[in-house]
Amino acid sequence: MAEMMYRDAVRETIREEMARDESVVVLGEDVVGGMGTAGGPEAIGGIWSTSTGLFEQFGASRVIDTPISESAIVGTAGGLALSGKRPVAELMFADFIGVSLDQLWNQIGKFRYMFGGKTRCPAVIRMAYGGGYNAAAQHSQCVHQILTGMPGLKVVMPSTPEDVRGLLRTAIRGDDPVMFLEHKALYGVSGEVPEGDYTIPFGHARQVTAGEDVTVVATGMMVGVAEAAAERMAEDGIGVDLLDLRTTSPMDEEAILDSVEVTGRLVIVDEAPPRCNLATDIAALVARKAFSSLRAPVEMVTAPHSPVPFALELEQAYLPSDDQVEAAVRKTLDYR
Amino acid sequence: MAEMMYRDAVRETIREEMARDESVVVLGEDVVGGMGTAGGPEAIGGIWSTSTGLFEQFGASRVIDTPISESAIVGTAGGLALSGKRPVAELMFADFIGVSLDQLWNQIGKFRYMFGGKTRCPAVIRMAYGGGYNAAAQHSQCVHQILTGMPGLKVVMPSTPEDVRGLLRTAIRGDDPVMFLEHKALYGVSGEVPEGDYTIPFGHARQVTAGEDVTVVATGMMVGVAEAAAERMAEDGIGVDLLDLRTTSPMDEEAILDSVEVTGRLVIVDEAPPRCNLATDIAALVARKAFSSLRAPVEMVTAPHSPVPFALELEQAYLPSDDQVEAAVRKTLDYR
Amino acid sequence: MQLSREQLLQAYRRMATIRAFEERLHDVIATGEVAGFTHLYCGQEAVAVGVCEHLDTEDKIVSTHRGHGHCLAKGCDVQGMMKEIWGSTEGLCKGKGGSMHIADVDKGMLGANGIVGAGAPIAVGAALSNKLDGEGRVAIAFSGDGACNQGTTFEAMNMAVVTNAPCIFVFENNHYSEHTGDDYAVGTANDIASRAEAFGMRVWRADGCDFFAVYETMRELLEYVRAGNGPAAVEFDTERFYGHFEGDPQNYRGDGELDRIRKERDCLQIFRQRVSEAGLLETDALDELDKAAHADVEAAVEAARAAPRPTAEDVLTDVYVTY
Amino acid sequence: MQLSREQLLQAYRRMATIRAFEERLHDVIATGEVAGFTHLYCGQEAVAVGVCEHLDTEDKIVSTHRGHGHCLAKGCDVQGMMKEIWGSTEGLCKGKGGSMHIADVDKGMLGANGIVGAGAPIAVGAALSNKLDGEGRVAIAFSGDGACNQGTTFEAMNMAVVTNAPCIFVFENNHYSEHTGDDYAVGTANDIASRAEAFGMRVWRADGCDFFAVYETMRELLEYVRAGNGPAAVEFDTERFYGHFEGDPQNYRGDGELDRIRKERDCLQIFRQRVSEAGLLETDALDELDKAAHADVEAAVEAARAAPRPTAEDVLTDVYVTY
Ligand SMILES: Cc1ncc(C[n+]2csc(CCOP(=O)(O)OP(=O)(O)O)c2C)c(N)n1
Ligand SMILES: Cc1ncc(C[n+]2csc(CCOP(=O)(O)OP(=O)(O)O)c2C)c(N)n1
Ligand SMILES: [Mg+2]
Ligand SMILES: [Mg+2]
């Protein structure tokens, strides 16, 4: 086991996959940096430092710096993937699916289906999502609630460096289009990473803490928030079965249903606003398929129905907190 | 009461609002038709015939035909609305939110919030959605599941000509951005329309059929599908409390919760694919706030997790049917 | 350079097949036998064929909502296409795509597209893939005069220039986007080609109703692009014989406009005239090809009518490779 | 045409205010006192002021992520802006928007924008609104050399041409989009203006570091647009003194590049030189304005530090007008 930062896990995994398979190609804005400048290329290697050094190692034909044209970035990835390459494209901020949604939703997500199953589109689209940087309404959003609903796309939300490595390998080696959502507040987080070329299959949740009193489901950044609450409550003897979904499409329905069958109580933590989001998706799953196990109303801890606000105090109030998770857990436990 | 077609209800309401308030402006592709041709303008009046004659009546400065540039269409509507006009823009097919989402989601939906409540953006964006025309994966989709989750937008889904008139008046006269979703299979449907200048407030569901055995919630095209099932079951003495939500944001939570309190059983019909959609949203609402009333698992009748297929048989199997609604109702009633 | 007799026959045969295919569909759609939105390519055959006769399988094309002509020119199977339009499981896309989504990736045909302007960025990706493989192969984005106003088309042109992609933007200016004239919707100092030129690409212009003009222009253009000079664009002046979609009353046409273009701008007639005048092909030989094309199309219609239909179970297959 | 003494003083005062505002922020951000993403406008002051000095409240502007200069030039309140950047409820946007979303619609400032390229279509709408009102007012979209590659920018230019909107596309070419040079990212036969020209607009080009060049160019351009001739575009060659965002190490700069542009291309220095040489304003008067600008900014910082903070209850207000 080695210690590794989340951002480094992203970059080193891409590097290894590029070395392993020459059909892997990286593209995006400033993924090289310094193109067309006196200071020369490789000035930045991606604003998240997730591609630093790749240009030097693999050259301009496999590390493609692009203009600010997100639709063309995703479309180019789609054309590469239809032609047998394995593009790993970066959208920089997840909020930029706004300017490229057609290519994600109506193009790469549907090629296989529209073409009668006769093609593959192994494009990985990486993007940094989520709040915590006071980056306000257009640079802080969650998008998994939008993308998970789109048939043809797979959606991955790693919460640890270990999962980044295992899930990104699966994404790049797989044959379907994958939305790889990296939480920007996790880039600087370090964690233990196993040696070796392991992969993590999609659709398998990770049990973060075990417990039989209440099921808590979270993804991405919210896993840590829920974990903090769970640890605190463990001191009071409250056993939280905390599941990190890791991928939301496909989603590990079985793990959720199995857990609720034991606990009878469910709290879902979702950084997205409350309407038509992943929390409602999971609540509906349980209300449909584990109704007889359920012993209390489902609780959801989500962002409010508002854009992400700028000011420190506002964003803090906006983002789901461990206190809110704890309150929700205690509320469901108090229900008789 | 007069008889009126759904498409005519759209057009005549726009015409009246344009006559009533000169700040109302229409824009979109082919909303005039024939611009720059030998046959001259007004050749079509919108491919859905929802703007026929408006150009003749109000002229080129208030009925603006646009190039194929959906981002610019929505953005132009946003700029008009910020400047005190009341644009009614047409996206033709709802699927084209893919090429214009940023302007909907990150711009017009957020101006008021980002600008600290100091402005209004009264833009109405109309679009035809839904299946039934074998128009395949890029011309048949539902989008309410995407738009409802976006804070700052209001989402309207009229199911009858009467509601078109009342809701479109409210949309155009209101001060918030409104996504006005017209089901393309309803355009040719006629219905009774009250005389006079009535409006229908957002957030108020309509009770389509009354009953105390089961609550069924539907929107748009699905209202008719659910109504057919309800009528058939009425013959067997099954009482369906069928709610047409009319608007999904804001949504009439009270009507749903009140109904479930009586019936204890809930079936939701949603034309969208099953993940993170409106059906899950409503299921979650009930699992959170009406848990103690609920006497059976929630049932969802939705499209499957696939793009909309082309062939007749496939699309028929894809779209939720009255048979499926009936089966879901009977299943929830059978639950003990 | 001269085309051989064989090449001439093949080119005409392909154009005749497109024509026969579309005219047959025109009739059939009027009866309601075929469902969905269908956009006919009739009138533009010389463009699709004049472009694609230069390509082989590894060269890719990306098409539009009006895609039948591009598909047939790139070698898609007539029966497979017809069955697709009929919605059969034996269709090129198993009945899941229909007219607006016909594709045959193995033939280098990366799909018709229902979203105007969506194809151009995809073509850039296909071009970059070919560039990586280093065999001088290209990718072609077909776009209409309407699509040239969509942001994606511009982004793709710029992206191709910046990445020096062997991508070719073929603008088929048939003077209409749906019911609107290009004079109105295409803001330009000059023409569509000049807008492409402003991105730093070399551009060409030619009469799209004259197969030989298209073919010669593309020969020159392809030589330039295959040599590694980066992307290029071309604008072809062409005509759409039918309405935007089947059922379009075409009130926007001028008096006598349709008659005139049918008479003066029919690319098949122009081809016949040229080869006759030059004594290259005999009328009989051409008539034979017309007949053969019609027979092929008729056989395809019969096959499509008899072909197996999908069932409800097919809805959920082909969404993913791995579930 | 000559500017009056008063006009000259006002122009310099505004430029000096922007400079002082940005330099103060540069220092403050380094200490961590201010949160969020902040992009400084320093170096480009002559563009914002040279453009906006021609405008009144009914003329609208739409800005970018690098919006402080445009805001100040259009008359936004210094204290209101500083408080917004600090996130106070007394900020221009009650602390909800922050640096990237400052707006003051009543002043005709329709917002900075965090999405590159998103402003241009909005400006077209504002221009059409002004056209409807028929008073000869315009709308201006500020865009960078990076934003000129975004599809929305092209769509907006075409839309403005087609609708004959009194919209002006001001391209501030500071030669960088983030860490990338315009030589790489802007595919063009010539320059950004030539791409705009290809849409059929009249275009201008000028040195964006020379206030007088900007001002005179805009006078001519505005006369043209206000007269109803439709949209226009202008490219200003300018410089960005700081990094893309605060904290950017700027490794992409050439040796001595920053020193050189500070020395040779500082629009405030160039202004001073011009007015001194022409004997229009005395150094003392200019120094006074610098001092006053600094004092204003200092007062704004003090006010922002003391200003009331939002609370959790404020999160859910201002989402809608009617709930
Ligand atoms: C993004 C998008 N906007 C609008 C449409 C509707 N539409 C389909 S074809 C078309 C006109 C296209 O014109 P052009 O590019 O000239 O192609 P042509 O039909 O002449 O072949 C329009 C507006 C669409 N399919 N996609
Ligand atoms: C749609 C979108 N893509 C990317 C970004 C990230 N980004 C912010 S500013 C910027 C560079 C913009 O360059 P330019 O238009 O030249 O403006 P400048 O920063 O030089 O003022 C980029 C890529 C963004 N905010 N929005
Ligand atoms: Mg056309
Ligand atoms: Mg720049």
Coordinates of C-alpha atoms in Angstrom, one line a residue, chain C residues 86-250:
Chain C
W86 CA -39.3 -0.1 -42.1
G87 CA -38.1 -0.7 -38.5
S88 CA -37.1 -4.4 -39.0
T89 CA -34.7 -6.2 -36.8
E90 CA -32.8 -6.9 -40.0
G91 CA -32.3 -3.2 -40.6
L92 CA -28.8 -1.8 -40.4
C93 CA -29.6 -0.6 -36.9
K94 CA -32.1 -3.4 -36.0
G95 CA -35.0 -1.0 -36.3
K96 CA -33.7 1.1 -33.3
G97 CA -32.5 4.1 -35.3
G98 CA -34.7 4.6 -38.3
S99 CA -34.2 7.0 -41.2
M100 CA -32.5 9.7 -39.1
H101 CA -29.9 7.4 -37.4
I102 CA -28.7 5.0 -40.1
A103 CA -25.1 4.1 -39.6
D104 CA -22.6 1.5 -40.6
V105 CA -19.4 2.1 -38.7
D106 CA -17.7 -0.8 -40.4
K107 CA -18.2 1.0 -43.7
G108 CA -16.8 4.2 -42.3
M109 CA -20.3 5.7 -42.1
L110 CA -20.6 7.1 -38.5
G111 CA -24.2 7.9 -38.6
A112 CA -26.9 10.2 -39.9
N113 CA -27.9 12.6 -37.1
G114 CA -31.1 14.1 -35.9
I115 CA -29.4 17.0 -34.2
V116 CA -28.5 19.7 -36.7
G117 CA -24.8 20.5 -36.4
A118 CA -24.0 17.6 -34.2
G119 CA -22.0 15.7 -36.8
A120 CA -19.1 18.1 -37.3
P121 CA -17.3 17.6 -34.0
I122 CA -17.7 13.9 -34.4
A123 CA -16.0 14.1 -37.7
V124 CA -13.1 16.0 -36.1
G125 CA -12.6 13.0 -33.7
A126 CA -12.8 10.5 -36.6
A127 CA -10.2 12.6 -38.5
L128 CA -7.9 12.8 -35.5
S129 CA -8.1 9.0 -35.1
N130 CA -7.1 8.6 -38.8
K131 CA -4.3 11.1 -38.2
L132 CA -3.0 9.0 -35.3
D133 CA -3.0 6.0 -37.5
G134 CA -1.0 7.9 -40.0
E135 CA -2.3 6.4 -43.3
G136 CA -3.5 9.6 -44.9
R137 CA -7.1 8.8 -44.3
V138 CA -9.6 11.6 -43.8
A139 CA -13.0 12.2 -42.2
I140 CA -15.8 14.2 -43.8
A141 CA -18.6 16.2 -42.1
F142 CA -21.6 16.8 -44.3
S143 CA -23.5 19.9 -43.2
G144 CA -26.4 21.9 -44.7
D145 CA -26.8 25.7 -45.1
G146 CA -28.9 25.6 -41.9
A147 CA -26.4 23.5 -39.9
C148 CA -23.7 26.0 -40.7
N149 CA -25.3 28.4 -38.2
Q150 CA -25.1 25.9 -35.3
G151 CA -22.4 26.6 -32.8
T152 CA -21.0 23.1 -32.9
T153 CA -20.2 23.5 -36.6
F154 CA -18.0 26.5 -35.9
E155 CA -16.4 24.9 -32.9
A156 CA -15.6 21.9 -35.0
M157 CA -14.0 24.0 -37.7
N158 CA -11.8 25.8 -35.3
M159 CA -10.9 22.6 -33.5
A160 CA -9.9 21.0 -36.8
V161 CA -7.7 23.9 -37.6
V162 CA -6.1 24.0 -34.2
T163 CA -5.4 20.3 -34.1
N164 CA -4.5 20.1 -37.8
A165 CA -7.1 17.3 -38.3
P166 CA -7.6 15.8 -41.7
C167 CA -11.2 16.8 -41.6
I168 CA -13.2 18.1 -44.5
F169 CA -16.3 20.2 -44.0
V170 CA -18.7 19.7 -47.0
F171 CA -21.4 22.3 -47.0
E172 CA -24.4 21.3 -49.1
N173 CA -26.1 24.6 -49.8
N174 CA -29.5 23.6 -51.0
H175 CA -30.7 27.1 -50.1
Y176 CA -33.2 26.0 -47.5
S177 CA -33.1 25.1 -43.8
E178 CA -36.6 23.7 -43.3
H179 CA -38.8 26.5 -44.6
T180 CA -36.3 29.3 -44.4
G181 CA -34.0 30.6 -47.1
D182 CA -30.2 30.8 -46.8
D183 CA -30.4 34.4 -47.8
Y184 CA -32.1 35.1 -44.5
A185 CA -30.5 32.7 -42.1
V186 CA -26.8 32.6 -43.1
G187 CA -25.2 35.9 -42.1
T188 CA -22.2 36.3 -44.2
A189 CA -20.0 38.7 -46.1
N190 CA -19.9 36.4 -49.0
D191 CA -20.9 32.8 -48.7
I192 CA -20.6 29.8 -46.4
A193 CA -17.2 28.9 -47.7
S194 CA -15.9 32.4 -46.8
R195 CA -17.0 31.8 -43.2
A196 CA -15.0 28.6 -43.2
E197 CA -12.1 30.3 -44.8
A198 CA -12.0 32.8 -42.0
F199 CA -11.0 30.0 -39.7
G200 CA -7.8 29.6 -41.7
M201 CA -8.8 26.7 -43.8
R202 CA -8.4 26.4 -47.5
V203 CA -11.8 26.4 -49.2
W204 CA -13.3 25.3 -52.5
R205 CA -16.6 26.1 -54.1
A206 CA -18.3 24.2 -56.9
D207 CA -21.6 23.4 -58.6
G208 CA -23.1 20.6 -56.6
C209 CA -25.5 19.6 -59.4
D210 CA -22.6 18.7 -61.7
F211 CA -21.0 15.4 -60.7
F212 CA -17.9 16.2 -62.5
A213 CA -17.4 19.5 -60.8
V214 CA -17.9 17.9 -57.4
Y215 CA -15.6 15.0 -58.3
E216 CA -12.8 17.2 -59.6
T217 CA -13.0 19.6 -56.7
M218 CA -12.9 16.8 -54.2
R219 CA -9.9 15.2 -56.0
E220 CA -8.0 18.4 -55.5
L221 CA -9.2 19.0 -52.0
L222 CA -8.5 15.5 -50.9
E223 CA -5.0 15.6 -52.3
Y224 CA -4.4 18.7 -50.2
V225 CA -5.9 17.2 -47.0
R226 CA -4.3 13.7 -47.4
A227 CA -0.9 15.4 -47.7
G228 CA -1.2 16.6 -44.2
N229 CA -2.1 20.2 -44.8
G230 CA -4.9 20.2 -42.2
P231 CA -8.6 20.6 -42.7
A232 CA -10.4 22.1 -45.6
A233 CA -13.9 23.1 -46.5
V234 CA -16.0 23.1 -49.6
E235 CA -19.4 24.6 -50.5
F236 CA -21.6 22.9 -53.1
D237 CA -24.5 24.8 -54.6
T238 CA -27.2 22.2 -54.9
E239 CA -31.0 21.7 -54.9
R240 CA -33.5 19.9 -52.8
F241 CA -36.2 18.4 -55.0
Y242 CA -38.7 17.5 -52.2
G243 CA -39.9 19.3 -49.2
H244 CA -38.0 19.6 -45.9
F245 CA -39.8 16.5 -44.6
E246 CA -42.4 14.4 -46.3
G247 CA -45.7 16.2 -46.2
D248 CA -44.2 19.7 -46.4
P249 CA -46.5 21.8 -48.7
Q250 CA -43.5 24.0 -49.7

